[in-house]
Short mmCIF file of C-alpha atoms and ligand atoms in Angstrom, two decimals:
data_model
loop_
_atom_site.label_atom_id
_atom_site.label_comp_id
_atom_site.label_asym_id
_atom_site.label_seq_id
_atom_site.Cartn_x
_atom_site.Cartn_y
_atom_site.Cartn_z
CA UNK C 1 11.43 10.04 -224.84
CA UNK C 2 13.72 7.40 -225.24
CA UNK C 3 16.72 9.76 -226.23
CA UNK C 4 16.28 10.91 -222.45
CA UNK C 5 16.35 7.44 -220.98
CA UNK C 6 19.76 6.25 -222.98
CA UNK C 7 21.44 9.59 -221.68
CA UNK C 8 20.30 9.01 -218.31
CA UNK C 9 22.75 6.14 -218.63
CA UNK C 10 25.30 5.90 -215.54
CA UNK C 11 28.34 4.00 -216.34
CA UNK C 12 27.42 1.10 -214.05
CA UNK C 13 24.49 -0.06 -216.52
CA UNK C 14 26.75 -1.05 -219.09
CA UNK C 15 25.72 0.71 -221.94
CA UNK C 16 25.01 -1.56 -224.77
CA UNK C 17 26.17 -1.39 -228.71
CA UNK C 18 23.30 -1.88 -231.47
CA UNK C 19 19.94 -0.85 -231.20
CA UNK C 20 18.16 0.74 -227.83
CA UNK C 21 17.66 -1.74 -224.32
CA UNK C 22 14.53 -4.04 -224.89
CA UNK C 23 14.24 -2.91 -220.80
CA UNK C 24 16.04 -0.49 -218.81
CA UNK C 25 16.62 -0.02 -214.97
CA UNK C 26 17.15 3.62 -213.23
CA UNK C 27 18.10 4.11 -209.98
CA UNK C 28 15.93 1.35 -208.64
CA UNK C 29 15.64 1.07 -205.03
CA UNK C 30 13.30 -1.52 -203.00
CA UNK C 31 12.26 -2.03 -199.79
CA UNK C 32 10.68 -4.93 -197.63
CA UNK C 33 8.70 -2.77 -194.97
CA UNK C 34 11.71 -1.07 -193.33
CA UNK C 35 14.99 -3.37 -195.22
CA UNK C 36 16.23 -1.98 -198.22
CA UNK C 37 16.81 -4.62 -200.33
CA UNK C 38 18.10 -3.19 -203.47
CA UNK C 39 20.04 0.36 -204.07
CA UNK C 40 19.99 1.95 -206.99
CA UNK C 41 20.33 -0.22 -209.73
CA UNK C 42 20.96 0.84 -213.22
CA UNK C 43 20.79 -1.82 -215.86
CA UNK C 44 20.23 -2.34 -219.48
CA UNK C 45 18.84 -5.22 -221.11
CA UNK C 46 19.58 -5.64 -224.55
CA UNK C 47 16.67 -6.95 -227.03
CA UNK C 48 17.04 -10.66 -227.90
CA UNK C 49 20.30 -11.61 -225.68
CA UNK C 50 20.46 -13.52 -222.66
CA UNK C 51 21.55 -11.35 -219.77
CA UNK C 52 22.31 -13.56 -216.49
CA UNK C 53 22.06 -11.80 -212.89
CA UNK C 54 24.74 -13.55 -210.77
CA UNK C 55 25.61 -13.31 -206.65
CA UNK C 56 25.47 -14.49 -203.83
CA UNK C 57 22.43 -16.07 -202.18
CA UNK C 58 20.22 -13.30 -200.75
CA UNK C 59 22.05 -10.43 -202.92
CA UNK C 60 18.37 -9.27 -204.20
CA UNK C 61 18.54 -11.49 -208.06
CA UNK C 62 14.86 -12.66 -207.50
CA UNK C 63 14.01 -9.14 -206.51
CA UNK C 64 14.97 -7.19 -209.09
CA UNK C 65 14.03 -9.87 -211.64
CA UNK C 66 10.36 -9.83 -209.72
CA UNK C 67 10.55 -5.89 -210.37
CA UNK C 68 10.93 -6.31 -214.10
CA UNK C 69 7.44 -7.85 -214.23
CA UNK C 70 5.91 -5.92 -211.14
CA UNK C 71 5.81 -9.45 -209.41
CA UNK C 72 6.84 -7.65 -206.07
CA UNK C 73 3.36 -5.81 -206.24
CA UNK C 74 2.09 -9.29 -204.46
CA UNK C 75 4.28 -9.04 -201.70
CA UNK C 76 2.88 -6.60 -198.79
CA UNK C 77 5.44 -4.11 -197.51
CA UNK C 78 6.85 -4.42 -200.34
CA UNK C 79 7.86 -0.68 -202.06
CA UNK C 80 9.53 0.20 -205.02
CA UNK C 81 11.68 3.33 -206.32
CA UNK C 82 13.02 3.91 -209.63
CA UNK C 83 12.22 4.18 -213.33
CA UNK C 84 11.77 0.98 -215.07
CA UNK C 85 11.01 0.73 -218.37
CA UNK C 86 9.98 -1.50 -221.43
CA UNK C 87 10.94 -0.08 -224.92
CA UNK C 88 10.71 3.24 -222.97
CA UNK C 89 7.30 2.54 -221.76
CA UNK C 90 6.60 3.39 -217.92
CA UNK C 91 6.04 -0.42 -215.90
CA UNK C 92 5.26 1.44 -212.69
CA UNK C 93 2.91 4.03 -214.39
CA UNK C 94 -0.55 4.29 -212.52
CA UNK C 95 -2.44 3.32 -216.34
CA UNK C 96 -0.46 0.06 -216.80
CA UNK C 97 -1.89 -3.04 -216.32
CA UNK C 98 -0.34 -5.80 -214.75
CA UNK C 99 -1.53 -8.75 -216.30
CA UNK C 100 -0.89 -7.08 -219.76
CA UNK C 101 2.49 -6.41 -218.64
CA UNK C 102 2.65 -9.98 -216.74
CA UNK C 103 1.83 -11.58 -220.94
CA UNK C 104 5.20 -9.17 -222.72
CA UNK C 105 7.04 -9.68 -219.50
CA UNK C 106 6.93 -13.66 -218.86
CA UNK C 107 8.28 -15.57 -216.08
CA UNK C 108 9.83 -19.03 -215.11
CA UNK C 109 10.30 -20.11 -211.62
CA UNK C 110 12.59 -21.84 -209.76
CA UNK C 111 10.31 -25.27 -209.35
CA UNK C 112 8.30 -26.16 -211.89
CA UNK C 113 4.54 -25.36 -211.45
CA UNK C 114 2.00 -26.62 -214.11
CA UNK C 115 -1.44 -26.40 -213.26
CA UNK C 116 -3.32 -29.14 -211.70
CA UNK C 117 -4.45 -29.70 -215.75
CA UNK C 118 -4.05 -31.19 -219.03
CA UNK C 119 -0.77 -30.54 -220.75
CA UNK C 120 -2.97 -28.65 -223.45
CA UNK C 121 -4.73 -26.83 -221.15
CA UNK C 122 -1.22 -25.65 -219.40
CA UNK C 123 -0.40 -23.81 -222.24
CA UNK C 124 -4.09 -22.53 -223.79
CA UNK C 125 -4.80 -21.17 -220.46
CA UNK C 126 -2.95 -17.79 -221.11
CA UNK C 127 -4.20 -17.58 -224.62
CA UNK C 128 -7.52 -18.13 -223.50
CA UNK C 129 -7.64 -15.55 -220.86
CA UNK C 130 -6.31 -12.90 -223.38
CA UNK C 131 -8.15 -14.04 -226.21
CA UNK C 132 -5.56 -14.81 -228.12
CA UNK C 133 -7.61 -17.45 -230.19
CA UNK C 134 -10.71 -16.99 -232.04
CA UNK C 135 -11.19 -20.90 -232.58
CA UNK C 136 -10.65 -24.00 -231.90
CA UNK C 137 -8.08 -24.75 -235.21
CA UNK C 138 -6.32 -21.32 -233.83
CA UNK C 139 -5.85 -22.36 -230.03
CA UNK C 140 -4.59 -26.05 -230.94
CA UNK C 141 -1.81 -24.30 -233.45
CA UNK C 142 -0.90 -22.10 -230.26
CA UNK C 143 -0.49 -24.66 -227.96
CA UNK C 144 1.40 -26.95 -231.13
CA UNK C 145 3.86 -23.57 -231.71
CA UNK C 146 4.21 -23.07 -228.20
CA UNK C 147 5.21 -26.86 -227.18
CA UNK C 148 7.58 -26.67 -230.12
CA UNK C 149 9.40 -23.68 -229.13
CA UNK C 150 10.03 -24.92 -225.94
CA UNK C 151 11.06 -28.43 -227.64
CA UNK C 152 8.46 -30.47 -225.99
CA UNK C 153 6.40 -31.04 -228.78
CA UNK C 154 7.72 -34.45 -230.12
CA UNK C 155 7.77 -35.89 -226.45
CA UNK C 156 4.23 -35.12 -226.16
CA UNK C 157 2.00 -34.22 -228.97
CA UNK C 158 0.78 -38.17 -228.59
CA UNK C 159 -0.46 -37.07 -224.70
CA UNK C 160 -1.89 -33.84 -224.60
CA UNK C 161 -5.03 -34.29 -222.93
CA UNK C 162 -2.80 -35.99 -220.01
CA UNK C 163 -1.43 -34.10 -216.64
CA UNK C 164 0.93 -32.01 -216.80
CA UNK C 165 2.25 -32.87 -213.90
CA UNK C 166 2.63 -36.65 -215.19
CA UNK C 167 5.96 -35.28 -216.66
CA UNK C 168 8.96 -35.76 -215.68
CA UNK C 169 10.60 -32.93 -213.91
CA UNK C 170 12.75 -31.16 -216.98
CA UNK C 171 9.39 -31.97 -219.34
CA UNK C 172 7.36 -30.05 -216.44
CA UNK C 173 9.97 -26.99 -216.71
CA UNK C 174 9.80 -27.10 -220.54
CA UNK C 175 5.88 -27.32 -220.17
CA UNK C 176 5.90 -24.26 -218.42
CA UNK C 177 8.63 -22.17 -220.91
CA UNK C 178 5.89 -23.43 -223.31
CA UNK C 179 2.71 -21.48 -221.60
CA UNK C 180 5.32 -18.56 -221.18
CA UNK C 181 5.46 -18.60 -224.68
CA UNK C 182 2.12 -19.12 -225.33
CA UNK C 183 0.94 -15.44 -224.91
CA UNK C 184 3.70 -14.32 -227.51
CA UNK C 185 5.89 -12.49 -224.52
CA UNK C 186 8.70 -10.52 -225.34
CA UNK C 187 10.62 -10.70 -222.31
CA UNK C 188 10.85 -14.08 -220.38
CA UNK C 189 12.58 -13.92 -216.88
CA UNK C 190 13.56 -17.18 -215.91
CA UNK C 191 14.33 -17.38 -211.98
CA UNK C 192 16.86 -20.50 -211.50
CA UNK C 193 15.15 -22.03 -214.10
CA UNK C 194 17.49 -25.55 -213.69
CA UNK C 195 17.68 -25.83 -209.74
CA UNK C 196 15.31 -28.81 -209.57
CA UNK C 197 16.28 -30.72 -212.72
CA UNK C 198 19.26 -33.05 -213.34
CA UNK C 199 22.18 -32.59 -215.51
CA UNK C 200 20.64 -34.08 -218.81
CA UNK C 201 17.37 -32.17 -217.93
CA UNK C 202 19.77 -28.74 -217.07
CA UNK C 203 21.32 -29.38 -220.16
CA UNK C 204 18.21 -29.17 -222.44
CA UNK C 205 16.51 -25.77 -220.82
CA UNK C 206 20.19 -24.44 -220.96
CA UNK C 207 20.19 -25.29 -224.91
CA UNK C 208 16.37 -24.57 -225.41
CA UNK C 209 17.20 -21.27 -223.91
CA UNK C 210 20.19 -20.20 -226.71
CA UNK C 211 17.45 -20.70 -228.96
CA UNK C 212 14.88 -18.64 -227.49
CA UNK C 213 16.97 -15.99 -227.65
CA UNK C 214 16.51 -15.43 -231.31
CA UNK C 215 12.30 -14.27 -230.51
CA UNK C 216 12.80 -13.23 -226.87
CA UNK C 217 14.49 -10.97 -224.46
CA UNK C 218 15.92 -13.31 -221.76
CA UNK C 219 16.98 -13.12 -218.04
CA UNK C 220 18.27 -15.47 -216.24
CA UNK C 221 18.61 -15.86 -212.31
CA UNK C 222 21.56 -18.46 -211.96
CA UNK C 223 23.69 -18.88 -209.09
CA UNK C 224 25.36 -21.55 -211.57
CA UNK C 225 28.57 -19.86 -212.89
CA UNK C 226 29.08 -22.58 -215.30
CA UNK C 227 25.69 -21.80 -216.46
CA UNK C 228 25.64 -17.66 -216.78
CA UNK C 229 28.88 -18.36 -218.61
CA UNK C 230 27.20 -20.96 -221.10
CA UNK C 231 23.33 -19.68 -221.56
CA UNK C 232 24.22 -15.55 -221.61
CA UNK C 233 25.59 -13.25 -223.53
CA UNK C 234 25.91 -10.47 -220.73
CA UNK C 235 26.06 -10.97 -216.95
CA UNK C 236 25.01 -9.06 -214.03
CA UNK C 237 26.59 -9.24 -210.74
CA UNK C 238 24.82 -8.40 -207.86
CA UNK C 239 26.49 -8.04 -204.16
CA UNK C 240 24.05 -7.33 -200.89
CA UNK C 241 21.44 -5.55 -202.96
CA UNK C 242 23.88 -3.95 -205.57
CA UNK C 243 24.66 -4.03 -208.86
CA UNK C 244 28.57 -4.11 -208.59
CA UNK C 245 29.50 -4.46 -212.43
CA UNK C 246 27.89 -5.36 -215.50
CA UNK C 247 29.41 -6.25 -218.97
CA UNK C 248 29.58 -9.00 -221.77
CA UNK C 249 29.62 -12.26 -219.63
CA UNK C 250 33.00 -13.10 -221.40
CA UNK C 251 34.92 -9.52 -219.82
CA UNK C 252 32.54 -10.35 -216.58
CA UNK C 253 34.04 -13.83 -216.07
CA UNK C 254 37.76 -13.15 -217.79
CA UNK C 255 38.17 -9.58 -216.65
CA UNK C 256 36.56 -8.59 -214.33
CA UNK C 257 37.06 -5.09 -213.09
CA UNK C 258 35.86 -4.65 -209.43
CA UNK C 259 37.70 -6.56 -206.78
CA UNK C 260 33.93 -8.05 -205.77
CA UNK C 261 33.86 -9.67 -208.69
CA UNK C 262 36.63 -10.98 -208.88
CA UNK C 263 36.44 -12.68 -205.22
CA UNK C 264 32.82 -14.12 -206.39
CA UNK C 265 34.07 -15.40 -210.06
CA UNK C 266 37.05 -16.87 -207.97
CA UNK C 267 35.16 -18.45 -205.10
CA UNK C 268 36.57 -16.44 -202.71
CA UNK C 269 32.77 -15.04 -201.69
CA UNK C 270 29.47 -16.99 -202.08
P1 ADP S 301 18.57 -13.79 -204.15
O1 ADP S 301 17.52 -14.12 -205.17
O2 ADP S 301 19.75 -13.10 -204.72
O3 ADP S 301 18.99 -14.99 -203.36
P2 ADP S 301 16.44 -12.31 -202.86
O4 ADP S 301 16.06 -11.31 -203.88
O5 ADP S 301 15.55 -13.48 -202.70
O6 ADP S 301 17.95 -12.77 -203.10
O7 ADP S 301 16.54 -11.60 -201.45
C1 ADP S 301 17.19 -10.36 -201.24
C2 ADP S 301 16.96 -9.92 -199.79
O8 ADP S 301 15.59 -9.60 -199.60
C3 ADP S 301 17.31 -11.00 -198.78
O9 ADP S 301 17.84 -10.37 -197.64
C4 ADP S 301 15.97 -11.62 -198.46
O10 ADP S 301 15.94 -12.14 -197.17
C5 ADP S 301 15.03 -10.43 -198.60
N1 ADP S 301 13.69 -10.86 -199.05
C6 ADP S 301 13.40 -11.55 -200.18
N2 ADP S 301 12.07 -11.75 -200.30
C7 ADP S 301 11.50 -11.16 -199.21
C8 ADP S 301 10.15 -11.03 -198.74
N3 ADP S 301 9.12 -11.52 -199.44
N4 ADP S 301 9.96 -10.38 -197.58
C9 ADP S 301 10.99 -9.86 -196.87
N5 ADP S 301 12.28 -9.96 -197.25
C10 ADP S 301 12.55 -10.60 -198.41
MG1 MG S 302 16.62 -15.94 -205.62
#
């Protein structure tokens, strides 16, 4: 079955060397009530890389990140055509369900959201609600793993039973990679991840990201070029709800092929 999805590959999805897509996207085509958003968009994601989705503002990123982890099921009028799949498994078929999918396929948004709750409690929620833990001992080394993965452990370990939402801003962000992580995903989309936080802040997600890479799939929505160029390994670019051209971020941002992307990369459109 998954033979059939690599040959369905159309040269715009950027076929990728070593090992089959951790997710692939077929001819995907979305609609809000009567506006098409996005037109057929083919894209691989390759297993434990960062790919970046780049454009310009309103281009249909969020979108088709949102479609990855049937997020746009929420939104009403919302309809979606395609084949999307994860290792070759169906997201839109009738048996799957979402909150299963919503623990492989993670997300981070653009502001940071912890809950209203202790910083423990941010990140044993998931856990808890999939019973991930069996007991006590197990649920504090999730929450310990998870905080350390997302390098927030040190700054916090002494404070756990505090708000969340005491932290600062980046620490909030990091708080919430950490109950991504929590429920062992294997795909985290990250939507703008760094547009609230400050340089230093930036800085660490952008690093705490590289690292994530070696346990998780990653994609990032960044209308930062600086950023897709530093955090990912393959970029996206997306133009009025199309993908225009995909490739290793380094051909994307050095050589780029269609005239598009070139005007973006250049600031000539944006
Ligand atoms: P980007 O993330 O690249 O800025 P979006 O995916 O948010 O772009 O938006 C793509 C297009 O879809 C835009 O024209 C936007 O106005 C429209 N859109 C986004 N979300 C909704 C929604 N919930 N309802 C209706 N239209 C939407
Ligand atoms: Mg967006």
């Amino acid at each position: 079955m998954q033979a059939s999805v690599q040959t369905a590959l159309s040269p715009q999805a950027g076929a990728v060397s070593g090992g089959l897509p951790k997710v692939t996207a077929r001819n995907v085509n979305l609609w809000y009530g009567e506006k098409q958003a996005l037109y057929g968009i083919d894209l691989d994601i390759p297993a434990q890389q960062v790919t970046a989705l780049i454009g310009p503002s309103g281009c249909g990123k969020s979108t088709f990140l949102r479609c990855l982890n049937r997020m746009n099921d929420t939104i009403q009028g919302c309809r979606v055509e395609g084949d999307i799949r994860l290792d070759g498994d169906d997201v839109y078929a009738p048996h799957i369900d979402v909150v299963h999918l919503r623990a492989r396929v993670g997300m981070v948004f653009q502001r940071p959201n912890p809950f209203p709750k202790s910083i423990y409690e941010n990140v044993a929620y998931g856990p808890r609600i999939h019973g991930l833990a069996s007991s006590k001992t197990e649920m504090d080394q999730i929450v310990q793993t998870s905080l350390e993965r997302a390098g927030l452990w040190k700054e916090v370990s002494d404070r756990l039973h505090q708000p969340g939402t005491g932290l600062s801003g980046g620490q909030q962000q990091r708080l919430c990679i950490a109950r991504a992580v929590a429920v062992s995903p294997e795909v985290i989309l990250m939507d703008e991840p760094c547009s609230a936080l400050d340089p230093i802040a930036t800085a660490k997600v952008e690093e705490l990201i590289d690292e994530l890479r070696e346990n998780y799939t990653i994609v990032i929505v960044t209308h930062s070029m600086q950023q897709a160029a530093r955090v990912s390994q393959r970029t996206a670019f997306f133009h009025l709800g199309k993908l225009v051209e995909t490739g290793s971020t380094d051909d994307i941002f050095t050589n780029p092929v269609d005239k598009r992307t070139q005007d973006y990369i250049t600031g000539r459109i944006g």
